[in-house]
Amino acid sequence: MPEKNIVEMHNIVKKFGAVVALKGVDFYVRENEIVGLVGDNGAGKSTLVKILFGIHASDEGEIIIKGKKYKRLTPKKAYELGIVLIHQERTLCENHPIWRNVFMGRELTNRFGFLKIKEMKELAYKSLAALELTKMPVDTPVKYLSGGYKQGVQISRAFTFEADLVILDEPTVALSLAEVQKVLDYVRELKRKGKSAIFISHNIYHVYPVVDRFVILNRGEVVAEFYKKDLTPEDLSEIMISIARTGKVPKEYEELNLYKKASPQSAS
Amino acid sequence: MAEIYKMHGIKKILYEFKLQFVITIIFLLIWLAFYLLNPPAFSNPFTYTSIMGVVPFTIIPAISLTLVIIAGEIDLSFASVMALGPLVMALTWQAFGEPTPLGILLGLLAGLGAGLLNGILITKLGIPSLIATIGTLFLWRGVVLVVTEGFSIPLGEFRNTLIYSIFVGRVFGIPVQFFWAIVLAIIFWIILNRHKFGAYIYYIGDNRTAARMVGINVDRVLITVYAIHGMVAAFAGILDSLEMATFWPALGDIYMLKSIASVVIGGTPVTGGVGTIYGTFLGGMILGFIEMGVLASGVSGFWIRLVHGVVIIIALAAQGIIRKGELAKIRIMRLLTT
């Protein structure tokens, strides 16, 4: 098990007016680790990763990426630090070809800002090929692609920019069963290529097959952390239901709960 | 069907640019129709140079307006900015007693400023662009009327100067302003298709949330687009006042709807995200040909609007049919790429 943390978030507090969305969350991702971030609606999963990607600013707390501290990130900065965010169809421009979507916001240009189109097409092809997404040419507009293929296009950004951390925010929502399997394959590919990922989902059966560790959020707080190897999907399901009802992990699983027992800071 | 994007050569180009193809056909049909109605007029070069003399005032602001519409916004105020620019120029020239380039520069800056104001109102204050630019449409027209008290400013005395020839002279009988329109079309085509800035304009119109999420500074891009558009509109107004050798306070009014029509005839939907400069240019040419054609065919000028209306509706209907076909294709392709 690799021990170095690629990302650490300490004591993250986020308020939206009177609503406290995150109440001092500690969170970390290790190198080449896939973390499943799960929890009920409104638990703060999306808010947490949006702070990590710089879309929201946290009110308190700090972020450490590859050993450097940050108070406030921007999407641009996050990109530069090797973080890619993948949303349910939200970071694609439907009318534009695959290659433009891969490079969206991070175009290869010359000194004067003119696009290096041929280079971008070639690089896009290469990173799509890493995911076996070569069925359609790179100048196909994204609107012609299925939901799973679109997620693949977004994930291929991670290969194009040699990102180290890919955040997948509900990437399997509204996908057919076969397409969910495709997305899970892409995540496995990330793992195989030495990258890390945060996988957010409501559906633990989508997350379970690919993750190394689960972090369970409830009402803006981390309540539990488990290694996947310690649990079956049924165990996890039971824990989630208990947390939704009582806010607590059932006693018989407390033994396995990593949270607070092993402080995340000590891992680095 | 899945083979569509595996096509090559002419077939692929025709498929990808079918909207532009349709517009080109409409343009050629209109040309043919007017030629058949009045062969002598439409074999006379003078007819064409006359068209080239007037269409730039519609086409030039339409070119920069295309950027605004691709970004998913709209601007109405450019019609008034088309008067603001030349007013500043005319006043400067009057003050100096000679056609100084400074007048042109100040006129363009006035347009730039008007565009910046639009951009700031829309992005920083969050006012919908339709509403904000109705406000500035009145504002700048009002400024022009108050300053001029409704009077025109004659520019005839500056007519035989170099500055005149540079902007609205004649080269081999062809009005120079038409070359300006072509040059601007090429520049804007390059910006849109080969430059990062153009890519951002498309992304902002296509999916603004996505553009923000990948770190594009949406506000800055929009403000820049409006500023450019303001400056280009002022430039078009300056050309028009030079061509007519007079500044008149209503300058620009008639171009508002014509320029917007050029953009939409050209296949740029008001929903943003897509659109071409080529289409806009041809859209403007279509309107210009109709004006000249109706006059040349000897019927009353009152027919111009009616024919404009019919052609706009035909062009939009053709686009609507193409887009509907596209939707069916999208559904099939999505299934094939699972």
Coordinates of C-alpha atoms in Angstrom, one line a residue:
Chain A
M1 CA 0.0 0.0 0.0
P2 CA 1.6 3.3 -1.0
E3 CA 1.7 5.6 1.9
K4 CA 2.2 9.1 0.4
N5 CA -0.7 11.5 0.4
I6 CA -1.3 13.2 -2.9
V7 CA -4.0 15.4 -1.4
E8 CA -4.9 16.3 2.1
M9 CA -7.8 18.5 3.3
H10 CA -7.8 19.7 6.9
N11 CA -10.7 21.0 8.9
I12 CA -12.6 22.2 5.9
V13 CA -15.6 24.3 6.9
K14 CA -18.1 25.6 4.3
K15 CA -21.2 27.6 5.0
F16 CA -23.8 28.7 2.5
G17 CA -25.5 31.5 4.4
A18 CA -26.9 29.9 7.6
V19 CA -26.4 26.4 6.3
V20 CA -23.2 24.7 7.3
A21 CA -22.5 22.3 4.5
L22 CA -19.2 21.0 5.8
K23 CA -18.4 21.0 9.5
G24 CA -14.6 20.6 9.7
V25 CA -13.9 17.7 7.3
D26 CA -10.5 16.0 7.2
F27 CA -9.9 14.1 4.0
Y28 CA -7.0 12.6 2.2
V29 CA -6.1 10.6 -0.9
R30 CA -3.0 8.5 -1.2
E31 CA -0.9 8.0 -4.3
N32 CA -2.5 5.5 -6.7
E33 CA -5.5 5.1 -4.4
I34 CA -9.2 5.1 -5.5
V35 CA -11.3 6.6 -2.8
G36 CA -15.1 6.1 -2.8
L37 CA -16.8 9.2 -1.3
V38 CA -20.3 8.1 -0.4
G39 CA -23.2 9.4 1.7
D40 CA -26.7 10.6 1.4
N41 CA -28.0 13.5 -0.5
G42 CA -26.8 16.8 1.0
A43 CA -24.0 15.0 2.9
G44 CA -21.5 17.5 1.4
K45 CA -19.7 15.2 -1.1
S46 CA -20.0 17.5 -4.0
T47 CA -19.2 20.5 -2.0
L48 CA -16.0 18.9 -0.7
V49 CA -14.7 18.1 -4.1
K50 CA -15.7 21.5 -5.5
I51 CA -13.6 23.1 -2.8
L52 CA -10.7 20.8 -3.8
F53 CA -11.2 21.7 -7.5
G54 CA -11.4 25.4 -6.6
I55 CA -15.0 26.0 -7.7
H56 CA -16.0 26.9 -4.1
A57 CA -13.7 28.6 -1.5
S58 CA -13.8 27.0 1.9
D59 CA -14.5 29.3 4.9
E60 CA -11.9 27.5 7.1
G61 CA -9.3 24.9 6.7
E62 CA -6.4 24.2 4.3
I63 CA -5.6 22.0 1.4
I64 CA -2.3 20.4 0.9
I65 CA -1.5 19.1 -2.6
K66 CA 1.8 17.3 -3.1
G67 CA 3.2 18.8 0.0
K68 CA 2.2 22.4 -0.7
K69 CA -0.4 24.3 1.3
Y70 CA -3.2 26.2 -0.4
K71 CA -5.9 28.3 1.2
R72 CA -7.9 28.9 -2.0
L73 CA -7.7 27.1 -5.3
T74 CA -9.1 28.0 -8.7
P75 CA -10.1 25.4 -11.4
K76 CA -7.1 26.7 -13.4
K77 CA -4.7 26.1 -10.5
A78 CA -6.2 22.7 -9.7
Y79 CA -5.7 21.7 -13.4
E80 CA -2.1 22.8 -13.2
L81 CA -1.6 20.8 -10.0
G82 CA -2.8 17.7 -11.9
I83 CA -6.4 17.5 -10.8
V84 CA -9.2 16.7 -13.2
L85 CA -12.9 17.0 -12.4
I86 CA -15.4 14.8 -14.2
H87 CA -19.0 15.6 -13.9
Q88 CA -22.2 14.0 -15.2
E89 CA -22.0 15.5 -18.7
R90 CA -21.4 18.9 -17.4
T91 CA -17.9 19.7 -18.5
L92 CA -18.5 19.0 -22.2
C93 CA -19.5 21.2 -25.1
E94 CA -22.0 19.1 -27.1
N95 CA -21.6 20.9 -30.4
H96 CA -17.8 20.6 -30.4
P97 CA -15.6 17.8 -31.6
I98 CA -14.0 15.3 -29.1
W99 CA -10.5 16.7 -29.4
R100 CA -11.6 20.2 -28.5
N101 CA -13.5 18.9 -25.5
V102 CA -10.5 17.0 -24.3
F103 CA -8.4 20.2 -24.4
M104 CA -11.2 22.6 -23.3
G105 CA -9.7 25.3 -21.2
R106 CA -6.2 23.9 -21.6
E107 CA -5.6 24.3 -25.3
L108 CA -2.1 23.9 -26.7
T109 CA -1.2 27.2 -28.4
N110 CA 1.7 29.0 -29.7
R111 CA 3.0 32.2 -28.1
F112 CA 0.2 34.3 -29.6
G113 CA -2.6 32.0 -28.5
F114 CA -3.2 30.3 -31.8
L115 CA -4.3 26.8 -31.6
K116 CA -2.0 23.8 -32.4
I117 CA -4.8 21.8 -33.9
K118 CA -2.9 18.9 -35.4
E119 CA -1.0 18.3 -32.2
M120 CA -4.1 18.4 -30.1
K121 CA -5.9 16.0 -32.3
E122 CA -2.9 13.6 -32.1
L123 CA -2.6 13.8 -28.4
A124 CA -6.4 13.4 -27.9
Y125 CA -6.3 10.3 -30.0
K126 CA -3.5 8.9 -27.9
S127 CA -5.2 9.4 -24.6
L128 CA -8.5 8.1 -26.0
A129 CA -6.7 5.1 -27.3
A130 CA -5.5 4.4 -23.7
L131 CA -9.2 3.9 -22.9
E132 CA -9.9 2.0 -26.1
L133 CA -12.2 4.9 -27.2
T134 CA -11.3 4.9 -30.9
K135 CA -14.6 3.9 -32.3
M136 CA -15.3 7.5 -33.3
P137 CA -12.8 9.8 -34.9
V138 CA -11.6 12.7 -32.8
D139 CA -13.5 15.3 -34.8
T140 CA -16.9 13.8 -34.0
P141 CA -19.0 16.3 -32.2
V142 CA -19.7 15.1 -28.6
K143 CA -23.5 15.3 -29.0
Y144 CA -23.3 12.1 -31.1
L145 CA -21.8 10.1 -28.3
S146 CA -23.5 7.9 -25.7
G147 CA -23.3 8.9 -22.0
G148 CA -20.6 6.3 -21.3
Y149 CA -18.5 7.4 -24.2
K150 CA -18.8 11.0 -23.1
Q151 CA -17.5 10.1 -19.6
G152 CA -14.7 8.3 -21.3
V153 CA -13.8 11.5 -23.2
Q154 CA -13.8 13.4 -19.9
I155 CA -11.7 10.8 -18.2
S156 CA -9.2 10.8 -21.1
R157 CA -8.3 14.4 -20.0
A158 CA -6.5 12.7 -17.1
F159 CA -4.2 11.0 -19.6
T160 CA -3.8 14.0 -21.8
F161 CA -2.7 16.3 -19.0
E162 CA -1.0 13.5 -17.0
A163 CA -3.2 14.3 -14.1
D164 CA -2.5 12.5 -10.9
L165 CA -5.9 12.8 -9.3
V166 CA -9.3 12.4 -11.1
I167 CA -12.4 13.4 -9.3
L168 CA -15.5 11.6 -10.6
D169 CA -18.7 13.3 -9.4
E170 CA -21.5 10.9 -9.9
P171 CA -20.2 9.7 -13.2
T172 CA -22.6 6.8 -13.4
V173 CA -25.9 8.7 -13.0
A174 CA -28.3 8.2 -15.9
L175 CA -26.1 5.5 -17.6
S176 CA -27.3 2.1 -18.8
L177 CA -25.9 -0.9 -17.0
A178 CA -23.4 -1.7 -19.8
E179 CA -22.2 1.9 -19.7
V180 CA -21.7 1.8 -16.0
Q181 CA -19.4 -1.1 -16.5
K182 CA -17.5 0.9 -19.1
V183 CA -17.0 3.8 -16.7
L184 CA -15.8 1.3 -14.0
D185 CA -13.3 -0.1 -16.5
Y186 CA -12.0 3.5 -17.1
V187 CA -11.5 3.9 -13.4
R188 CA -9.6 0.6 -13.2
E189 CA -7.5 1.8 -16.1
L190 CA -6.7 5.0 -14.0
K191 CA -5.6 2.7 -11.1
R192 CA -3.5 0.6 -13.4
K193 CA -1.7 3.6 -14.8
G194 CA -0.8 4.8 -11.3
K195 CA -3.3 7.6 -10.9
S196 CA -5.5 8.4 -7.9
A197 CA -9.2 9.1 -8.0
I198 CA -12.1 10.2 -5.9
F199 CA -15.3 8.4 -6.9
I200 CA -18.5 10.0 -5.7
S201 CA -21.7 8.0 -6.0
H202 CA -25.0 7.4 -4.3
N203 CA -24.9 3.8 -5.5
I204 CA -22.4 1.8 -3.5
Y205 CA -22.7 -1.1 -5.9
H206 CA -21.2 1.2 -8.6
V207 CA -18.3 2.3 -6.3
Y208 CA -17.6 -0.9 -4.6
P209 CA -15.9 -2.9 -7.4
V210 CA -13.2 -0.2 -8.1
V211 CA -12.3 1.5 -4.9
D212 CA -9.6 0.9 -2.3
R213 CA -11.1 2.8 0.6
F214 CA -14.5 4.3 1.5
V215 CA -15.1 7.6 3.1
I216 CA -18.6 8.1 4.4
L217 CA -19.9 11.6 4.8
N218 CA -23.1 12.4 6.7
R219 CA -24.5 16.0 7.2
G220 CA -21.2 17.7 6.5
E221 CA -19.0 15.4 8.6
V222 CA -16.9 12.3 8.0
V223 CA -18.4 9.6 10.1
A224 CA -16.5 6.6 8.9
E225 CA -13.7 5.2 6.8
F226 CA -13.2 1.6 5.8
Y227 CA -10.8 -0.3 3.6
K228 CA -12.8 -2.1 1.0
K229 CA -11.0 -5.4 1.8
D230 CA -12.6 -5.3 5.3
L231 CA -16.2 -5.2 4.0
T232 CA -18.6 -6.9 1.7
P233 CA -21.0 -4.7 -0.3
E234 CA -23.7 -5.9 2.0
D235 CA -21.8 -4.8 5.1
L236 CA -21.3 -1.4 3.6
S237 CA -25.0 -1.2 2.7
E238 CA -25.9 -2.0 6.3
I239 CA -23.5 0.7 7.6
M240 CA -24.9 3.3 5.2
I241 CA -28.5 2.6 6.3
S242 CA -27.5 2.8 9.9
I243 CA -25.8 6.1 9.4
A244 CA -28.7 7.5 7.5
R245 CA -31.0 6.5 10.4
T246 CA -28.9 7.1 13.5
G247 CA -25.9 9.0 12.3
K248 CA -23.7 6.2 13.7
V249 CA -21.7 3.2 12.5
P250 CA -23.2 -0.1 13.9
K251 CA -21.1 -1.3 16.9
E252 CA -20.0 -4.5 15.2
Y253 CA -18.2 -2.5 12.5
E254 CA -16.6 0.2 14.8
E255 CA -13.6 -2.0 15.1
L256 CA -12.9 -1.6 11.3
N257 CA -13.6 2.1 11.2
L258 CA -10.3 3.9 10.3
Y259 CA -11.7 7.3 11.1
K260 CA -10.2 9.1 14.1
K261 CA -8.4 5.9 15.1
A262 CA -5.7 6.5 12.5
S263 CA -5.3 10.2 12.1
P264 CA -5.0 11.2 8.4
Q265 CA -2.1 13.6 9.2
S266 CA 0.1 10.8 10.4
A267 CA -0.1 9.0 7.0
S268 CA 2.3 11.4 5.4
Chain B
M1 CA -25.1 5.9 -39.8
A2 CA -22.2 5.4 -37.5
E3 CA -20.0 5.9 -40.5
I4 CA -21.0 9.6 -40.8
Y5 CA -17.9 10.8 -39.1
K6 CA -15.7 8.3 -40.9
M7 CA -16.5 10.0 -44.2
H8 CA -13.8 11.7 -46.1
G9 CA -13.3 14.5 -48.6
I10 CA -16.1 16.4 -50.2
K11 CA -18.8 14.2 -48.7
K12 CA -17.6 15.0 -45.2
I13 CA -17.3 18.7 -45.9
L14 CA -20.8 18.8 -47.3
Y15 CA -22.1 17.0 -44.3
E16 CA -20.3 19.1 -41.7
F17 CA -21.1 22.4 -43.4
K18 CA -24.6 21.6 -44.7
L19 CA -26.0 24.8 -43.1
Q20 CA -23.4 26.9 -45.0
F21 CA -24.1 24.9 -48.1
V22 CA -27.8 25.6 -47.9
I23 CA -27.2 29.3 -47.4
T24 CA -24.9 29.4 -50.4
I25 CA -27.6 27.7 -52.5
I26 CA -30.2 30.2 -51.3
F27 CA -27.8 33.0 -52.2
L28 CA -27.2 31.6 -55.7
L29 CA -30.9 31.1 -56.2
I30 CA -31.7 34.7 -55.3
W31 CA -29.0 35.9 -57.6
L32 CA -30.3 33.7 -60.4
A33 CA -33.9 34.9 -59.8
F34 CA -33.0 38.5 -60.0
Y35 CA -30.8 37.9 -63.0
L36 CA -33.7 36.3 -64.8
L37 CA -36.0 39.2 -63.8
N38 CA -33.7 41.8 -65.1
P39 CA -30.7 40.4 -67.1
P40 CA -29.3 43.8 -68.2
A41 CA -29.1 45.2 -64.6
F42 CA -27.5 42.0 -63.2
S43 CA -25.0 41.8 -66.0
N44 CA -23.9 45.4 -65.4
P45 CA -20.8 45.7 -63.1
F46 CA -22.3 48.9 -61.7
T47 CA -25.0 46.9 -60.0
Y48 CA -22.4 44.9 -58.1
T49 CA -20.3 47.8 -57.1
S50 CA -23.4 49.5 -55.8
I51 CA -24.2 46.5 -53.7
M52 CA -20.5 46.4 -52.5
G53 CA -20.9 50.0 -51.5
V54 CA -23.7 49.5 -49.1
V55 CA -23.6 45.9 -47.8
P56 CA -20.5 46.5 -45.6
F57 CA -22.6 48.7 -43.2
T58 CA -24.8 45.7 -42.6
I59 CA -22.1 43.0 -42.7
I60 CA -19.4 44.6 -40.6
P61 CA -21.4 45.0 -37.4
A62 CA -23.0 41.6 -38.1
I63 CA -19.6 40.0 -38.1
S64 CA -18.8 41.1 -34.6
L65 CA -22.4 40.5 -33.6
T66 CA -21.8 36.9 -34.6
L67 CA -19.3 36.5 -31.8
V68 CA -21.8 37.9 -29.3
I69 CA -24.5 35.6 -30.5
I70 CA -22.2 32.5 -30.5
A71 CA -21.4 33.4 -26.9
G72 CA -25.1 33.0 -26.2
E73 CA -25.8 36.7 -25.7
I74 CA -27.4 39.5 -27.8
D75 CA -26.7 43.1 -28.5
L76 CA -29.2 45.7 -29.8
S77 CA -27.2 48.8 -28.7
F78 CA -24.7 48.6 -31.6
A79 CA -27.2 50.5 -33.8
S80 CA -26.7 53.5 -31.6
V81 CA -23.0 52.9 -31.2
M82 CA -22.9 53.1 -35.0
A83 CA -23.9 56.8 -34.5
L84 CA -21.8 57.5 -31.4
G85 CA -18.5 56.6 -33.1
P86 CA -18.9 58.8 -36.2
L87 CA -20.3 61.6 -34.0
V88 CA -17.1 61.7 -31.9
M89 CA -15.1 61.6 -35.1
A90 CA -17.1 64.4 -36.8
L91 CA -16.8 66.6 -33.7
T92 CA -13.0 66.0 -33.5
W93 CA -12.6 66.8 -37.2
Q94 CA -14.7 70.0 -36.8
A95 CA -12.6 71.0 -33.9
F96 CA -9.3 70.4 -35.8
G97 CA -10.6 71.7 -39.0
E98 CA -9.1 68.7 -40.8
P99 CA -9.7 65.0 -41.1
T100 CA -7.2 63.9 -38.4
P101 CA -6.7 60.1 -37.8
L102 CA -7.2 61.1 -34.1
G103 CA -10.9 61.5 -34.9
I104 CA -11.1 58.0 -36.1
L105 CA -9.2 56.7 -33.1
L106 CA -11.4 58.6 -30.7
G107 CA -14.5 57.4 -32.5
L108 CA -13.3 53.8 -32.2
L109 CA -12.5 54.3 -28.5
A110 CA -16.0 55.6 -28.0
G111 CA -17.3 52.4 -29.5
L112 CA -15.0 50.4 -27.3
G113 CA -16.2 52.2 -24.2
A114 CA -19.8 51.6 -25.1
G115 CA -19.1 47.9 -25.6
L116 CA -17.3 47.7 -22.2
L117 CA -20.3 49.2 -20.5
N118 CA -22.5 46.6 -22.1
G119 CA -20.1 43.8 -21.0
I120 CA -19.9 45.1 -17.4
L121 CA -23.7 45.5 -17.1
I122 CA -24.3 42.0 -18.4
T123 CA -21.5 40.1 -16.5
K124 CA -20.9 42.1 -13.3
L125 CA -24.4 43.2 -12.6
G126 CA -26.0 40.1 -14.2
I127 CA -28.5 42.0 -16.3
P128 CA -29.8 39.9 -19.2
S129 CA -28.1 41.1 -22.4
L130 CA -31.4 41.8 -24.2
I131 CA -32.5 44.2 -21.5
A132 CA -29.1 45.8 -20.8
T133 CA -28.6 46.6 -24.5
I134 CA -32.1 48.0 -24.9
G135 CA -31.0 50.4 -22.1
T136 CA -27.7 51.4 -23.8
L137 CA -29.5 51.5 -27.2
F138 CA -31.6 54.4 -25.9
L139 CA -28.8 55.9 -23.9
W140 CA -26.3 56.3 -26.8
R141 CA -29.0 57.4 -29.2
G142 CA -30.1 59.9 -26.6
V143 CA -26.6 61.2 -26.2
V144 CA -26.2 61.6 -30.0
L145 CA -29.6 63.5 -30.2
V146 CA -28.8 65.8 -27.3
V147 CA -25.3 66.6 -28.5
T148 CA -26.4 67.2 -32.1
E149 CA -29.8 68.7 -31.2
G150 CA -31.0 66.6 -34.1
F151 CA -28.9 68.2 -36.8
S152 CA -26.6 66.6 -39.2
I153 CA -22.9 67.4 -39.5
P154 CA -21.7 67.8 -43.0
L155 CA -18.4 66.1 -43.8
G156 CA -18.2 66.9 -47.5
E157 CA -15.3 69.4 -47.1
F158 CA -13.1 66.4 -46.1
R159 CA -14.0 64.4 -49.1
N160 CA -10.9 64.5 -51.2
T161 CA -8.4 63.5 -48.6
L162 CA -6.3 60.4 -48.1
I163 CA -8.2 59.3 -45.1
Y164 CA -11.3 59.2 -47.2
S165 CA -9.7 57.0 -49.8
I166 CA -8.4 54.6 -47.2
F167 CA -11.8 54.0 -45.8
V168 CA -14.4 54.6 -48.5
G169 CA -12.4 55.2 -51.7
R170 CA -12.7 53.2 -54.9
V171 CA -10.1 50.7 -56.2
F172 CA -10.8 49.7 -59.8
G173 CA -14.3 51.0 -59.2
I174 CA -14.8 48.7 -56.2
P175 CA -15.7 50.4 -52.9
V176 CA -12.9 50.1 -50.4
Q177 CA -15.4 49.5 -47.6
F178 CA -16.2 46.1 -49.2
F179 CA -12.5 45.2 -48.8
W180 CA -12.7 46.2 -45.1
A181 CA -15.7 43.9 -44.7
I182 CA -13.7 41.0 -46.3
V183 CA -10.6 41.7 -44.2
L184 CA -12.6 41.9 -41.0
A185 CA -14.5 38.7 -41.9
I186 CA -11.1 36.9 -42.4
I187 CA -9.7 38.3 -39.1
F188 CA -12.8 37.2 -37.2
W189 CA -12.8 33.8 -38.9
I190 CA -9.3 33.3 -37.7
I191 CA -10.0 34.4 -34.2
L192 CA -13.0 32.1 -34.0
N193 CA -11.5 29.0 -35.5
R194 CA -7.8 29.2 -34.9
H195 CA -7.4 31.1 -31.7
K196 CA -7.9 30.2 -28.1
F197 CA -10.2 33.3 -27.6
G198 CA -12.6 32.1 -30.3
A199 CA -12.7 28.6 -28.8
Y200 CA -13.7 30.2 -25.4
I201 CA -16.5 32.1 -27.1
Y202 CA -17.9 28.9 -28.5
Y203 CA -17.6 27.1 -25.2
I204 CA -19.3 29.9 -23.3
G205 CA -22.2 29.8 -25.7
D206 CA -22.3 26.0 -25.7
N207 CA -22.0 25.2 -22.0
R208 CA -21.3 28.1 -19.7
T209 CA -21.1 25.9 -16.6
A210 CA -18.5 23.7 -18.2
A211 CA -16.5 26.7 -19.4
R212 CA -16.4 28.0 -15.8
M213 CA -15.5 24.6 -14.5
V214 CA -12.5 24.2 -16.7
G215 CA -11.2 27.6 -15.5
I216 CA -12.2 29.9 -18.4
N217 CA -12.8 33.4 -17.2
V218 CA -16.3 33.8 -18.6
D219 CA -16.8 37.4 -17.5
R220 CA -13.6 38.6 -19.0
V221 CA -14.2 36.8 -22.4
L222 CA -17.8 38.3 -22.6
I223 CA -16.6 41.8 -21.7
T224 CA -13.9 41.6 -24.4
V225 CA -16.4 40.3 -26.9
Y226 CA -18.7 43.3 -26.2
A227 CA -15.8 45.7 -26.3
I228 CA -14.7 44.4 -29.7
H229 CA -18.3 44.5 -31.0
G230 CA -18.7 48.1 -29.8
M231 CA -15.5 49.1 -31.6
V232 CA -16.4 47.3 -34.8
A233 CA -19.9 48.9 -34.7
A234 CA -18.4 52.4 -34.3
F235 CA -16.1 51.5 -37.2
A236 CA -19.0 50.6 -39.5
G237 CA -20.8 53.8 -38.5
I238 CA -17.7 55.8 -39.4
L239 CA -17.5 54.1 -42.8
D240 CA -21.2 54.9 -43.4
S241 CA -20.8 58.6 -42.4
L242 CA -17.7 58.9 -44.7
E243 CA -19.5 57.2 -47.6
M244 CA -22.4 59.6 -47.2
A245 CA -20.1 62.5 -46.5
T246 CA -22.3 63.5 -43.6
F247 CA -23.1 62.5 -40.1
W248 CA -26.7 62.3 -39.3
P249 CA -28.2 61.5 -35.9
A250 CA -30.3 58.6 -37.0
L251 CA -27.3 56.8 -38.5
G252 CA -27.3 53.1 -37.7
D253 CA -31.0 52.7 -36.9
I254 CA -31.8 50.8 -40.1
Y255 CA -28.9 48.3 -39.6
M256 CA -30.0 46.9 -36.3
L257 CA -32.5 44.4 -37.6
K258 CA -30.6 43.9 -40.9
S259 CA -27.4 42.9 -39.1
I260 CA -29.2 40.6 -36.7
A261 CA -31.1 39.1 -39.7
S262 CA -27.7 38.5 -41.5
V263 CA -26.5 36.5 -38.5
V264 CA -29.5 34.3 -38.2
I265 CA -29.9 33.8 -42.0
G266 CA -26.3 32.8 -41.9
G267 CA -27.1 29.8 -39.6
T268 CA -26.0 31.1 -36.2
P269 CA -28.8 30.2 -33.8
V270 CA -29.6 32.7 -31.0
T271 CA -29.2 29.8 -28.6
G272 CA -25.4 30.2 -29.0
G273 CA -22.5 27.7 -29.1
V274 CA -22.4 27.4 -32.9
G275 CA -22.2 29.7 -35.8
T276 CA -20.0 30.9 -38.7
I277 CA -18.6 34.1 -40.0
Y278 CA -19.1 32.8 -43.6
G279 CA -22.8 32.4 -43.0
T280 CA -23.1 35.9 -41.6
F281 CA -21.3 37.4 -44.5
L282 CA -23.5 35.6 -47.0
G283 CA -26.6 36.5 -45.0
G284 CA -25.6 40.2 -45.3
M285 CA -25.0 39.7 -49.1
I286 CA -28.4 38.0 -49.5
L287 CA -30.1 41.0 -47.9
G288 CA -28.0 43.4 -50.0
F289 CA -28.8 41.5 -53.2
I290 CA -32.5 41.6 -52.4
E291 CA -32.5 45.4 -51.9
M292 CA -30.7 46.0 -55.2
G293 CA -32.7 43.3 -57.0
V294 CA -36.1 44.6 -56.0
L295 CA -35.1 48.1 -57.0
A296 CA -33.6 46.9 -60.3
S297 CA -36.6 44.8 -61.2
G298 CA -38.7 48.0 -61.3
V299 CA -41.2 47.3 -58.6
S300 CA -41.8 49.6 -55.7
G301 CA -39.2 49.8 -52.9
F302 CA -42.0 48.8 -50.5
W303 CA -41.4 45.2 -51.7
I304 CA -38.0 45.1 -50.1
R305 CA -39.2 44.3 -46.6
L306 CA -41.6 41.7 -47.8
V307 CA -39.0 39.9 -49.8
H308 CA -36.5 40.2 -46.9
G309 CA -39.2 38.7 -44.6
V310 CA -39.9 35.8 -47.0
V311 CA -36.2 35.0 -47.4
I312 CA -35.5 35.1 -43.7
I313 CA -38.4 32.7 -43.0
I314 CA -37.3 30.4 -45.8
A315 CA -33.7 30.4 -44.5
L316 CA -34.8 29.7 -40.9
A317 CA -37.2 27.0 -42.0
A318 CA -34.4 25.3 -43.9
Q319 CA -32.2 25.4 -40.8
G320 CA -35.1 24.1 -38.7
I321 CA -35.5 21.1 -41.0
I322 CA -31.8 20.4 -40.9
R323 CA -31.6 20.6 -37.1
K324 CA -34.6 18.3 -36.8
G325 CA -32.9 15.7 -39.0
E326 CA -29.8 16.2 -36.8
L327 CA -31.7 15.3 -33.7
A328 CA -32.9 12.0 -35.1
K329 CA -29.3 11.3 -36.2
I330 CA -28.0 12.1 -32.7
R331 CA -30.4 9.5 -31.1
I332 CA -29.2 6.8 -33.4
M333 CA -25.6 7.6 -33.1
R334 CA -25.8 7.6 -29.3
L335 CA -27.1 4.1 -29.4
L336 CA -24.4 3.0 -31.7
T337 CA -21.6 4.4 -29.5
T338 CA -22.7 2.6 -26.3

